[in-house]
mmCIF file of C-alpha atoms in Angstrom:
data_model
loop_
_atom_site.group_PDB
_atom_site.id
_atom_site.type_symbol
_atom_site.label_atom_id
_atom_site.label_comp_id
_atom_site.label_asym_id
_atom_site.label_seq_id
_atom_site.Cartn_x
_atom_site.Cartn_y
_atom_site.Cartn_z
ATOM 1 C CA UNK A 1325 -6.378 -42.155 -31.999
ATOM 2 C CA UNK A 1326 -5.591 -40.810 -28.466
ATOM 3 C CA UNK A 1327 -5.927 -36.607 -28.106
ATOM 4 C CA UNK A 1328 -2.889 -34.942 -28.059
ATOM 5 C CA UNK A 1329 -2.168 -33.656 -24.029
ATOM 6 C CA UNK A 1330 -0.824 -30.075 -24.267
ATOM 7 C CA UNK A 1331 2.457 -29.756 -21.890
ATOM 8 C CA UNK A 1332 1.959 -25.892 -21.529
ATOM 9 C CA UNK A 1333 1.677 -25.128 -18.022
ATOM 10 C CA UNK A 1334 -1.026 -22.548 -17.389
ATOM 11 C CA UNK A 1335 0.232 -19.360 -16.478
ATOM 12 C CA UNK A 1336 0.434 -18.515 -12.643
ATOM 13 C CA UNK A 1337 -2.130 -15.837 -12.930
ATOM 14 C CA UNK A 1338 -4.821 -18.094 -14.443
ATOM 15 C CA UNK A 1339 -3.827 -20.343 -11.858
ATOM 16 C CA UNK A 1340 -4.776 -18.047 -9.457
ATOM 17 C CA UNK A 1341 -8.094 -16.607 -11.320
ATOM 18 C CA UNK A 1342 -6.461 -13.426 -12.838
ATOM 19 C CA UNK A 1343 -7.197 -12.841 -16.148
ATOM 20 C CA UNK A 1344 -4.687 -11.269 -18.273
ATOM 21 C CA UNK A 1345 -6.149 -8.003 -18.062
ATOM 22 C CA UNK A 1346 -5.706 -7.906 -14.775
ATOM 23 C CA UNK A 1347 -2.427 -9.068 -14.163
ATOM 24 C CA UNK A 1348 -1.778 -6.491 -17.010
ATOM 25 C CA UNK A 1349 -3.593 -3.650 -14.538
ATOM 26 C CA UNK A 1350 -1.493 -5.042 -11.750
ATOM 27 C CA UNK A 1351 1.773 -3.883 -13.369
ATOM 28 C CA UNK A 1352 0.916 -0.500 -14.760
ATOM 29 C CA UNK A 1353 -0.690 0.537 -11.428
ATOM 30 C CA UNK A 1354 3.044 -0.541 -9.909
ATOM 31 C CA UNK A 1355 4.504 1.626 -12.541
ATOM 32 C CA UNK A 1356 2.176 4.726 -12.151
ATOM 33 C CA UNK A 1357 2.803 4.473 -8.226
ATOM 34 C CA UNK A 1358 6.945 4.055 -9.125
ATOM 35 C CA UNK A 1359 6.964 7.351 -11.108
ATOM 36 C CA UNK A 1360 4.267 9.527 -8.721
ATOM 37 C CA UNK A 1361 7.156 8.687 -6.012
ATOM 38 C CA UNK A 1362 10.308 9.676 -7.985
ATOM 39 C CA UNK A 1363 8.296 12.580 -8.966
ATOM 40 C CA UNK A 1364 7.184 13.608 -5.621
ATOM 41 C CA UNK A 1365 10.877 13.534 -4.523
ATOM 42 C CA UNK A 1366 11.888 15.630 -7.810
ATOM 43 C CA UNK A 1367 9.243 18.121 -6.508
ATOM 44 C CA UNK A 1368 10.429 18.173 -3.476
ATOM 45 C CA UNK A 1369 14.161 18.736 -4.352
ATOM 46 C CA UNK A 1370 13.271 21.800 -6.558
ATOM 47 C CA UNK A 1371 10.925 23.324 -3.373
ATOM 48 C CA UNK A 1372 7.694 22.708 -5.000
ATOM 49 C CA UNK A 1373 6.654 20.763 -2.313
ATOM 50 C CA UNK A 1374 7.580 20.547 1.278
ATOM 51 C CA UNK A 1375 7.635 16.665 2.521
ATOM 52 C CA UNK A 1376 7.463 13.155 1.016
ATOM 53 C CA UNK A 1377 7.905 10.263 2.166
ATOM 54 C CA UNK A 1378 8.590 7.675 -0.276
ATOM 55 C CA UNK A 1379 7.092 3.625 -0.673
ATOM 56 C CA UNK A 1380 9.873 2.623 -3.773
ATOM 57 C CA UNK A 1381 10.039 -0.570 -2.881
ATOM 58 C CA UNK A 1382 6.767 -1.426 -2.056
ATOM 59 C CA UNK A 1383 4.773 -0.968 -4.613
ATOM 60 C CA UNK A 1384 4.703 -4.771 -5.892
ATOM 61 C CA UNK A 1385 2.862 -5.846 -2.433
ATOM 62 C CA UNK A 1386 0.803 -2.910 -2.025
ATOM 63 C CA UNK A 1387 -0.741 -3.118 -5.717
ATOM 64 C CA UNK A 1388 -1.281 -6.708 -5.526
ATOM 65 C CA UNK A 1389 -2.851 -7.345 -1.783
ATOM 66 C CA UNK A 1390 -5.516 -4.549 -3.426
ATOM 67 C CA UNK A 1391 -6.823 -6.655 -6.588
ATOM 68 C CA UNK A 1392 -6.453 -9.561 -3.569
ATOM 69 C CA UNK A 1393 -9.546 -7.609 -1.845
ATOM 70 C CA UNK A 1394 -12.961 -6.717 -2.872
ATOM 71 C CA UNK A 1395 -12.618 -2.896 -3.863
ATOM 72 C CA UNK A 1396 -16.436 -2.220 -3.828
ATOM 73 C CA UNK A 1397 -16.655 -3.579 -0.140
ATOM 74 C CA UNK A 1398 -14.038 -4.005 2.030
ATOM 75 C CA UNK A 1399 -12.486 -1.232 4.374
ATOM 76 C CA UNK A 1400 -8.758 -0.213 4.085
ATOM 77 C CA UNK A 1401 -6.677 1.793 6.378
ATOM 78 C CA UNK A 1402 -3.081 2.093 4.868
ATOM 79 C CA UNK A 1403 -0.418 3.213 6.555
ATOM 80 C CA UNK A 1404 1.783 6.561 5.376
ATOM 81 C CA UNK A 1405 3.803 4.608 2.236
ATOM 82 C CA UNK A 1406 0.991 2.860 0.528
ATOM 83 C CA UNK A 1407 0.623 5.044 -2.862
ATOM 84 C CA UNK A 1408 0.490 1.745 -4.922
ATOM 85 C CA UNK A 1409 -2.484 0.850 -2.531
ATOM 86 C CA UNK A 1410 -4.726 3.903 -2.153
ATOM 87 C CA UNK A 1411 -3.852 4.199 -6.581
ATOM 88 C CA UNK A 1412 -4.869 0.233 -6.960
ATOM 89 C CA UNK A 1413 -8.360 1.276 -4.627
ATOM 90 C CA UNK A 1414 -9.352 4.063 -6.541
ATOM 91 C CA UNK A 1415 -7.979 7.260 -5.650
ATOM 92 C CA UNK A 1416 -6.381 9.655 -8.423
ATOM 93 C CA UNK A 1417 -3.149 10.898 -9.158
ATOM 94 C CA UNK A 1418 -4.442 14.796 -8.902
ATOM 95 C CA UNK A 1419 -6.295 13.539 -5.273
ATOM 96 C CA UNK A 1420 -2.435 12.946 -4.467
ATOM 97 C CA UNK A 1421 -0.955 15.563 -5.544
ATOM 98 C CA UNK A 1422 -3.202 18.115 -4.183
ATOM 99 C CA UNK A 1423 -2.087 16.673 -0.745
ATOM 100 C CA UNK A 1424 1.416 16.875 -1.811
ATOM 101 C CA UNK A 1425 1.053 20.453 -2.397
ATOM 102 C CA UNK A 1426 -1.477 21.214 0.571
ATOM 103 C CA UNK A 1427 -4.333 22.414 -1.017
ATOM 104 C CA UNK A 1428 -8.146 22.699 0.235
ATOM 105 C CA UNK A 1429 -9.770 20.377 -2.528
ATOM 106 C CA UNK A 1430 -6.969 17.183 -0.872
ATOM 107 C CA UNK A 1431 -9.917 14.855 0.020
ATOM 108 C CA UNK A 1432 -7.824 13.221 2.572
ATOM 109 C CA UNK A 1433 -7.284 16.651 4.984
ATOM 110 C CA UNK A 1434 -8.074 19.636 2.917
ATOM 111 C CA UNK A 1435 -4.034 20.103 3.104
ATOM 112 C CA UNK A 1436 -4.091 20.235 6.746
ATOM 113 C CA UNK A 1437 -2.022 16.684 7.303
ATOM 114 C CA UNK A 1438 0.989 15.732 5.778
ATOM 115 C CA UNK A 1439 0.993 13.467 2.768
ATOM 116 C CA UNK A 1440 0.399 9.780 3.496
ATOM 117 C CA UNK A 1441 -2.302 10.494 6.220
ATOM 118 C CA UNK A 1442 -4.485 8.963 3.434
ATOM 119 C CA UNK A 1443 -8.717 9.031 3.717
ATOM 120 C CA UNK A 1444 -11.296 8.729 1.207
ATOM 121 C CA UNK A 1445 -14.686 8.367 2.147
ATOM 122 C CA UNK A 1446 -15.765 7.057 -1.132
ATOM 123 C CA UNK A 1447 -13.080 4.396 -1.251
ATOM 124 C CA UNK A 1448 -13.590 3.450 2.426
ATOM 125 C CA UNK A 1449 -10.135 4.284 3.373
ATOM 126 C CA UNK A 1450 -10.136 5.095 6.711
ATOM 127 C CA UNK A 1451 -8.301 8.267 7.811
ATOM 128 C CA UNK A 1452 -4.779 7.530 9.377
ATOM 129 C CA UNK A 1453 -3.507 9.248 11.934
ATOM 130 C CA UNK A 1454 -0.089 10.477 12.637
ATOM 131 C CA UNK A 1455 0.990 7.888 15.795
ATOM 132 C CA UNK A 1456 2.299 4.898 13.771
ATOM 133 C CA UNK A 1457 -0.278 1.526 14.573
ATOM 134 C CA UNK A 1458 -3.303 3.407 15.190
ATOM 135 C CA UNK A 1459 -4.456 2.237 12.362
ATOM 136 C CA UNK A 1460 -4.323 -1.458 13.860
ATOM 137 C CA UNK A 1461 -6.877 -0.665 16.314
ATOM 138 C CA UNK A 1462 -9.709 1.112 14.219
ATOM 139 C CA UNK A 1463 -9.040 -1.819 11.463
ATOM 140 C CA UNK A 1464 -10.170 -4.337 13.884
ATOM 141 C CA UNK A 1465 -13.079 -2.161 15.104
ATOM 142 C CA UNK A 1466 -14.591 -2.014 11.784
ATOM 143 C CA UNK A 1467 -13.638 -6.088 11.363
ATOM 144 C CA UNK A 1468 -16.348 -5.926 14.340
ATOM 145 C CA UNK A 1469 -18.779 -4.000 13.376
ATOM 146 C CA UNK A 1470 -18.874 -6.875 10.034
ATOM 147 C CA UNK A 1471 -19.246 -8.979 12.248
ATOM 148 C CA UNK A 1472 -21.732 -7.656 14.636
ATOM 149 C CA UNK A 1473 -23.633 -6.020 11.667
ATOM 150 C CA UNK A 1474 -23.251 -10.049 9.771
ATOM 151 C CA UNK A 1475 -22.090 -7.935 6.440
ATOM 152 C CA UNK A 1476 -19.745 -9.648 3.183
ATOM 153 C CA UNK A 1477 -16.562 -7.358 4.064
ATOM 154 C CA UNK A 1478 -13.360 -7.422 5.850
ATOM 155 C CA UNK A 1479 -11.375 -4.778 7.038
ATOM 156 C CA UNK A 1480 -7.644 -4.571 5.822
ATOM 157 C CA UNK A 1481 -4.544 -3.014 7.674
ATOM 158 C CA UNK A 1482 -0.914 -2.327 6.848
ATOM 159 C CA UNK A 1483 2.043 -1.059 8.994
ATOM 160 C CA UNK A 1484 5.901 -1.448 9.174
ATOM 161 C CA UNK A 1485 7.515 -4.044 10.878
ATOM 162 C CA UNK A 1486 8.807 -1.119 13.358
ATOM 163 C CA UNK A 1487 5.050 -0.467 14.255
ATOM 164 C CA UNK A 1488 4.633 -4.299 15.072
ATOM 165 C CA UNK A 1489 6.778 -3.187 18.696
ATOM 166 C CA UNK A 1490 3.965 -1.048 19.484
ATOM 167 C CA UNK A 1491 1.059 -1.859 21.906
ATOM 168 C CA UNK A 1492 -1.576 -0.683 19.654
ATOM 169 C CA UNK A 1493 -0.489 -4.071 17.268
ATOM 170 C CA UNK A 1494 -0.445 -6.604 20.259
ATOM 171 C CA UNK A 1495 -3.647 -5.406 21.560
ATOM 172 C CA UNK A 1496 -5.628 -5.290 18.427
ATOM 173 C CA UNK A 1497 -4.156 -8.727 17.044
ATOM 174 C CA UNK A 1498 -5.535 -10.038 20.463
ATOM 175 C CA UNK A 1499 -8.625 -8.735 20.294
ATOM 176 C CA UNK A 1500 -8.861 -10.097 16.372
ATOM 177 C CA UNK A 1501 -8.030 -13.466 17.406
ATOM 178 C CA UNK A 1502 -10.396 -13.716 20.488
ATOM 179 C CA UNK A 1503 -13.294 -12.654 18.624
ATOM 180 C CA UNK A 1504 -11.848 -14.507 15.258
ATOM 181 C CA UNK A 1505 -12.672 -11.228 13.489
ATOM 182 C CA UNK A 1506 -12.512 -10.313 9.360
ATOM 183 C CA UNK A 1507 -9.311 -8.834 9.609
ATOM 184 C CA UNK A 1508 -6.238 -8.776 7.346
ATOM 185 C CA UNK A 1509 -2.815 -7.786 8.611
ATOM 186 C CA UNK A 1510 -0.447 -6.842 6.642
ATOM 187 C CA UNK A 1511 3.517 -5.712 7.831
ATOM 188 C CA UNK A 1512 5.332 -4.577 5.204
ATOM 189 C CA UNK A 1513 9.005 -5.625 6.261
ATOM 190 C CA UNK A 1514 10.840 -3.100 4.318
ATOM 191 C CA UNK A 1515 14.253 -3.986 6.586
ATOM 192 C CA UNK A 1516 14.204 -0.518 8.402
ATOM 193 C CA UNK A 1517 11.827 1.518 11.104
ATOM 194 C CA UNK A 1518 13.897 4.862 10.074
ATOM 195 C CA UNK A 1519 17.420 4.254 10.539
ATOM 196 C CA UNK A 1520 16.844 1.134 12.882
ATOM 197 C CA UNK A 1521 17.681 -1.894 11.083
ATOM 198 C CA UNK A 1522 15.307 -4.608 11.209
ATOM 199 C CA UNK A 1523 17.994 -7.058 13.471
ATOM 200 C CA UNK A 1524 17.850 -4.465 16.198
ATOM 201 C CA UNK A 1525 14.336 -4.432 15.973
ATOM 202 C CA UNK A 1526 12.863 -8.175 16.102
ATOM 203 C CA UNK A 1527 13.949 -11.181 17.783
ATOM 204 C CA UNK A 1528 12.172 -13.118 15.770
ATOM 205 C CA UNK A 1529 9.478 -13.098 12.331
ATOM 206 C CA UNK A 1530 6.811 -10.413 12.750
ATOM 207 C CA UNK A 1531 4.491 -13.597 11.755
ATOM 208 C CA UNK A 1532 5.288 -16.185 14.199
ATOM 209 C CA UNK A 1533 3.397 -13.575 16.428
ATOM 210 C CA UNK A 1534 0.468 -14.544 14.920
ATOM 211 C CA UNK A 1535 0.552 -17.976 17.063
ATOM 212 C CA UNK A 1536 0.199 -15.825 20.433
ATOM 213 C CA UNK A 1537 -3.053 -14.611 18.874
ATOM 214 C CA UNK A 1538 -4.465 -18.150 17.629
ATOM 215 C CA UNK A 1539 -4.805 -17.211 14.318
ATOM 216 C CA UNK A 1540 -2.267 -17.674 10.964
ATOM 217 C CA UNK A 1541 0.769 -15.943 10.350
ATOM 218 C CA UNK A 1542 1.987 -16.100 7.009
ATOM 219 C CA UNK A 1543 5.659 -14.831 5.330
ATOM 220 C CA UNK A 1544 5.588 -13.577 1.545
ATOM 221 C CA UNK A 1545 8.121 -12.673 -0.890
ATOM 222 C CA UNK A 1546 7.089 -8.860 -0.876
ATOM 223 C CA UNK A 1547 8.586 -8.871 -4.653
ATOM 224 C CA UNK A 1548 6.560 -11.506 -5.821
ATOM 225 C CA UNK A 1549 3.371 -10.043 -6.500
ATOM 226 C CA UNK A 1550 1.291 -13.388 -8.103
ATOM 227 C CA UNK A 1551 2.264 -14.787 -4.135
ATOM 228 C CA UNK A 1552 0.766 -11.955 -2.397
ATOM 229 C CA UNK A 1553 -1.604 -11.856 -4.297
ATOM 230 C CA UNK A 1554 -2.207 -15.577 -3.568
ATOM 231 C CA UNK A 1555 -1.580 -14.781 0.250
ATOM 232 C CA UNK A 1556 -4.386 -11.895 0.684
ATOM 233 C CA UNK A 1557 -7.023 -13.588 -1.404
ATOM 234 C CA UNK A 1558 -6.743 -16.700 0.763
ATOM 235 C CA UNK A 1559 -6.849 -14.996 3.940
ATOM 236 C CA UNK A 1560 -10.121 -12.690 2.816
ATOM 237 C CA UNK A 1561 -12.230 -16.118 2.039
ATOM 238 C CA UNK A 1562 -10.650 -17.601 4.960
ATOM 239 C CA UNK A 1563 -12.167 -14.056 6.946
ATOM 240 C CA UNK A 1564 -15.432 -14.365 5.302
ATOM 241 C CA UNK A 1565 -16.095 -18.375 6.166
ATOM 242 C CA UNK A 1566 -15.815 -16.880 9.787
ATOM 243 C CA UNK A 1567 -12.312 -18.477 10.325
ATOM 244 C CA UNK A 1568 -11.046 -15.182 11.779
ATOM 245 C CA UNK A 1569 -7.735 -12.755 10.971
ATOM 246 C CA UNK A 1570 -4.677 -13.656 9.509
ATOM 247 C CA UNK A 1571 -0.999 -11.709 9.747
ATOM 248 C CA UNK A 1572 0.774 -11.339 6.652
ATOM 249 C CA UNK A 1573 4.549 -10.342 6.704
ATOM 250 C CA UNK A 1574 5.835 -9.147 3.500
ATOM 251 C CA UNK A 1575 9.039 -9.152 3.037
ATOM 252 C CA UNK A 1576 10.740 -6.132 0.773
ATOM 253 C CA UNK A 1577 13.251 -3.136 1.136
ATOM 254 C CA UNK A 1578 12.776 0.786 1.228
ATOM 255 C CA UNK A 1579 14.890 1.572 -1.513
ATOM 256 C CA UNK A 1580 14.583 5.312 -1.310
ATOM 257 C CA UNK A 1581 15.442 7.358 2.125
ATOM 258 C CA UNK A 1582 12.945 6.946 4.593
ATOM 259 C CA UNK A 1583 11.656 10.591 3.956
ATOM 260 C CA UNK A 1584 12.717 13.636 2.174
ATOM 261 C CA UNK A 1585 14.571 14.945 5.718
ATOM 262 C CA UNK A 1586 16.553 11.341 5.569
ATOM 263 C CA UNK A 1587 19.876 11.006 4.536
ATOM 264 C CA UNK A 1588 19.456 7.059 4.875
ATOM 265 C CA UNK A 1589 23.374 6.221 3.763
ATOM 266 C CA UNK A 1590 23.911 7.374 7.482
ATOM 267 C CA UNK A 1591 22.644 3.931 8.495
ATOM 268 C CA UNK A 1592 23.265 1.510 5.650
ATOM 269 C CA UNK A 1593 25.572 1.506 3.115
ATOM 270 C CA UNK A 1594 25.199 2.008 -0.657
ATOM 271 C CA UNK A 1595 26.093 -1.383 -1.477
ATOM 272 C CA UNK A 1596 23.757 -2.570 0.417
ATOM 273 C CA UNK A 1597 20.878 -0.839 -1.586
ATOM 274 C CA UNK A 1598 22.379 -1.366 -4.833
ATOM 275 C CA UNK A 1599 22.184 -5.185 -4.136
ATOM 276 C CA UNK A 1600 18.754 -4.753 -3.455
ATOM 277 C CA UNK A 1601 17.409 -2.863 -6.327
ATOM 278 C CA UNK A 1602 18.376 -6.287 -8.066
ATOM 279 C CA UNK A 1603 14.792 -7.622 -6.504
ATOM 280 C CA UNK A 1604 13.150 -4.681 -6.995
ATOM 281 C CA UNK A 1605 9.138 -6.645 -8.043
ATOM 282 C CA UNK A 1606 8.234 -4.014 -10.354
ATOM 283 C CA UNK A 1607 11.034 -5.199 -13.378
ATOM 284 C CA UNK A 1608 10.138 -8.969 -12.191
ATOM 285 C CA UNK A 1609 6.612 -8.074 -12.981
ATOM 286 C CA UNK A 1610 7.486 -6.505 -16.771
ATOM 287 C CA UNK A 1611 9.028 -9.731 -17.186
ATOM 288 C CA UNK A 1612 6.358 -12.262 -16.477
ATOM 289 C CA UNK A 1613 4.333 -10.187 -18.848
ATOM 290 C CA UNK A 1614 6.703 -10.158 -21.561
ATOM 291 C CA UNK A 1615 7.405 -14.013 -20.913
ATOM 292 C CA UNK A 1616 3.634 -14.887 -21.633
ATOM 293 C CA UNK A 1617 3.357 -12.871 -24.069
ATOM 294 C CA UNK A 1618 1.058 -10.076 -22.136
ATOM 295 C CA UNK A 1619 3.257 -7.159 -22.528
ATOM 296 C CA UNK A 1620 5.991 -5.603 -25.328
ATOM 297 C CA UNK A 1621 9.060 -3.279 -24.483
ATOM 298 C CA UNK A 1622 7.152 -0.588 -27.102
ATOM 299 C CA UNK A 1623 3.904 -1.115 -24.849
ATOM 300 C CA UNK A 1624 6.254 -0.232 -21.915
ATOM 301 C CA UNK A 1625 7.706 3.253 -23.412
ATOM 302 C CA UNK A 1626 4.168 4.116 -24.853
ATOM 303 C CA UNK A 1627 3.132 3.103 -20.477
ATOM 304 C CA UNK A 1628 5.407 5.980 -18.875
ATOM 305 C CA UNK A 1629 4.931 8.404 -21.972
ATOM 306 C CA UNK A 1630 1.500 8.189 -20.790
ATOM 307 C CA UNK A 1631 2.092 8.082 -17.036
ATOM 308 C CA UNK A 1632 4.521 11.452 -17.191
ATOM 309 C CA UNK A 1633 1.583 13.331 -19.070
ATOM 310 C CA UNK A 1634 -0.624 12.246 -16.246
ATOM 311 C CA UNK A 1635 1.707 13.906 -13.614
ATOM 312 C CA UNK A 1636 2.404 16.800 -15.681
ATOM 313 C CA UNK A 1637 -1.405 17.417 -15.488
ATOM 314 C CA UNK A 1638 -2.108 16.277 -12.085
ATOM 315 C CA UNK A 1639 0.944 18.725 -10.664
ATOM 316 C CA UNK A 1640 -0.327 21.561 -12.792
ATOM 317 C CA UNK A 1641 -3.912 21.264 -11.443
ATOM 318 C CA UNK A 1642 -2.215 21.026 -7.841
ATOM 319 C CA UNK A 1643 -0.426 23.732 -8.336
ATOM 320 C CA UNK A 1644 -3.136 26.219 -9.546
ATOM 321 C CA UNK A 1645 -5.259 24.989 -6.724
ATOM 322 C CA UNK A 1646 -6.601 27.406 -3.893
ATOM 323 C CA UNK A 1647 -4.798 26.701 -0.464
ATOM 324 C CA UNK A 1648 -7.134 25.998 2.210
ATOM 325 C CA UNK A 1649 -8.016 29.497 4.229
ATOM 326 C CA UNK A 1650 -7.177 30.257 7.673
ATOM 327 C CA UNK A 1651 -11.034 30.330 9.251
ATOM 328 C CA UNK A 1652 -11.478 26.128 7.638
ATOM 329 C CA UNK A 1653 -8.683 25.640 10.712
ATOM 330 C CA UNK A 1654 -11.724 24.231 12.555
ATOM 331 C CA UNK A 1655 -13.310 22.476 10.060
ATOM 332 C CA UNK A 1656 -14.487 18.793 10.929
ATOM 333 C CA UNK A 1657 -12.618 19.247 14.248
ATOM 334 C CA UNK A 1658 -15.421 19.966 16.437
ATOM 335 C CA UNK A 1659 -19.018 18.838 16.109
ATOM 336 C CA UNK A 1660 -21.553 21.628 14.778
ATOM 337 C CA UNK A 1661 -23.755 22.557 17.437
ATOM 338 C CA UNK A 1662 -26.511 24.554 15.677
ATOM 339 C CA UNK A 1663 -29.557 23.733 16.390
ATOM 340 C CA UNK A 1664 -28.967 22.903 20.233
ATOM 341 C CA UNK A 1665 -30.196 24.219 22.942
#
């Protein structure tokens, strides 16, 4: 008697080597990003905190390129909207907040940068700076020094599609590709560099640049986390065989303002959002869950009863925090010269 052959198609994830756990992890660190970002512009609204500027939107791309990279090796310099990323990579929710609210313990500046310049020694992400693309640059220095050095890691970038205009982006990506350095690009496409719509911006894909460079350039459903995902964890092995960078352009939407001092339905129309909060990747996610059977509606409630007591301890902890004091202005700005002659 012949063996039965099961028609169940494995699901995606297993597909791609996720287990369920993680696919599970995937979602609630999309969710935990999603509410630190409504809550930061809550905060904001009621003069808690000064500035935010917000990543809803993004979140599905962000969380899933960072369970696409080694988080015990590789280096990571995010650019100013990656919350989902910098949560996925280790860093806490009270780590962000005390940014938010500008206080001395903020490992990323001891409250002397805005929020988003994000840096974490521990984590190995990379300090940002405040020029957009500089980040490009110091990604592919580091993808050197792997190589150079002949260590298991590869440096990973992301930036706006407005920041792919800038020299800093051209000149790095042609470095990368001479050198066929372990280097991941990532643009996050989110439609809009400010108020400038992404038509007024490119003549063509941010990705098709890639060819100038002589290395891949890929296009992703943003939204779609299982395919970025897919995307970044290809283009890491394809980094470590020595094959050299490859551009990733996600494709997504901001669907807040572009910062707290943004009034974005200047520039686009309400509509226009509303029509794309329908492929919002973080409700697309709760559904593949629920469709295999991962996730319930009750886990989901008993998810962001959880998440909100998180903030609520996070913000009080920022808030009761010491500010930093007016002689640390100097700190780590110039080099400590005891000891010299």
């Amino acid at each position: 008697m012949n063996a039965k052959v099961s028609t169940k198609t494995q699901p995606k994830h297993e597909q791609l080597g996720l287990t369920d756990a993680e696919v599970v992890d995937m979602y609630k660190y999309m969710l935990l990003a999603r509410k630190f970002d409504e809550r930061n512009l809550l905060l904001q609204r009621a003069g808690k905190i000064n500035f935010h500027v917000s990543g809803i939107g993004q979140e599905t791309a962000q969380v899933a390129a960072a369970f696409a990279l080694n988080r015990e090796q590789d280096y990571f310099l995010p650019y100013y909207r990656d919350y989902g990323f910098v949560l996925s990579v280790g860093m806490t929710l009270e780590e962000l907040m005390l940014s938010a609210f500008a206080k001395a313990d903020d490992p990323n500046s001891g409250g002397r940068q805005m929020p988003g310049h994000f840096g974490c020694k521990r984590l190995r992400i990379v300090t940002g700076s405040s020029p957009v693309t500089t980040q490009v640059p110091h990604a592919v220095g580091i993808a050197l020094a792997a190589k150079m050095q002949k260590k298991e890691f590869v440096s990973f970038v992301t930036f706006g599609e407005g920041s792919s205009n800038q020299g800093d982006f051209h000149e790095g990506l042609n470095f990368a590709g001479v050198q066929k350095l372990p280097v991941i690009f990532m643009c996050e496409n989110n439609q809009y560099a400010i108020s400038v719509p992404v038509k007024k911006q490119l003549g063509g894909k941010v990705s098709d640049r890639a060819q100038g460079y002589g290395f891949p350039g890929i296009r992703v459903d943003g939204n779609d986390a299982l395919e970025v995902y897919r995307v970044v964890k290809e283009a890491r092995e394809r980094a470590l065989r020595g094959e050299g960078p490859t551009l990733i352009e996600a494709m997504m939407y901001r669907l807040s303002p572009h910062s707290t001092s943004d009034n974005d339905l200047v520039y686009r129309t309400k509509e226009e959002v509303e029509e794309n909060w329908k492929k919002d990747g973080i409700p697309k996610m709760k559904s593949y869950l629920i469709e295999n059977g991962l996730w319930t509606e009750e886990q989901d409630e008993a998810l962001v009863k959880d998440i909100q007591a998180q903030l609520k301890a996070a913000i009080e902890r920022a808030e009761n925090a010491p500010f930093p004091k007016p002689e640390d202005t100097l700190l780590h700005v110039y080099a400590d010269s005891e000891g010299e002659e």
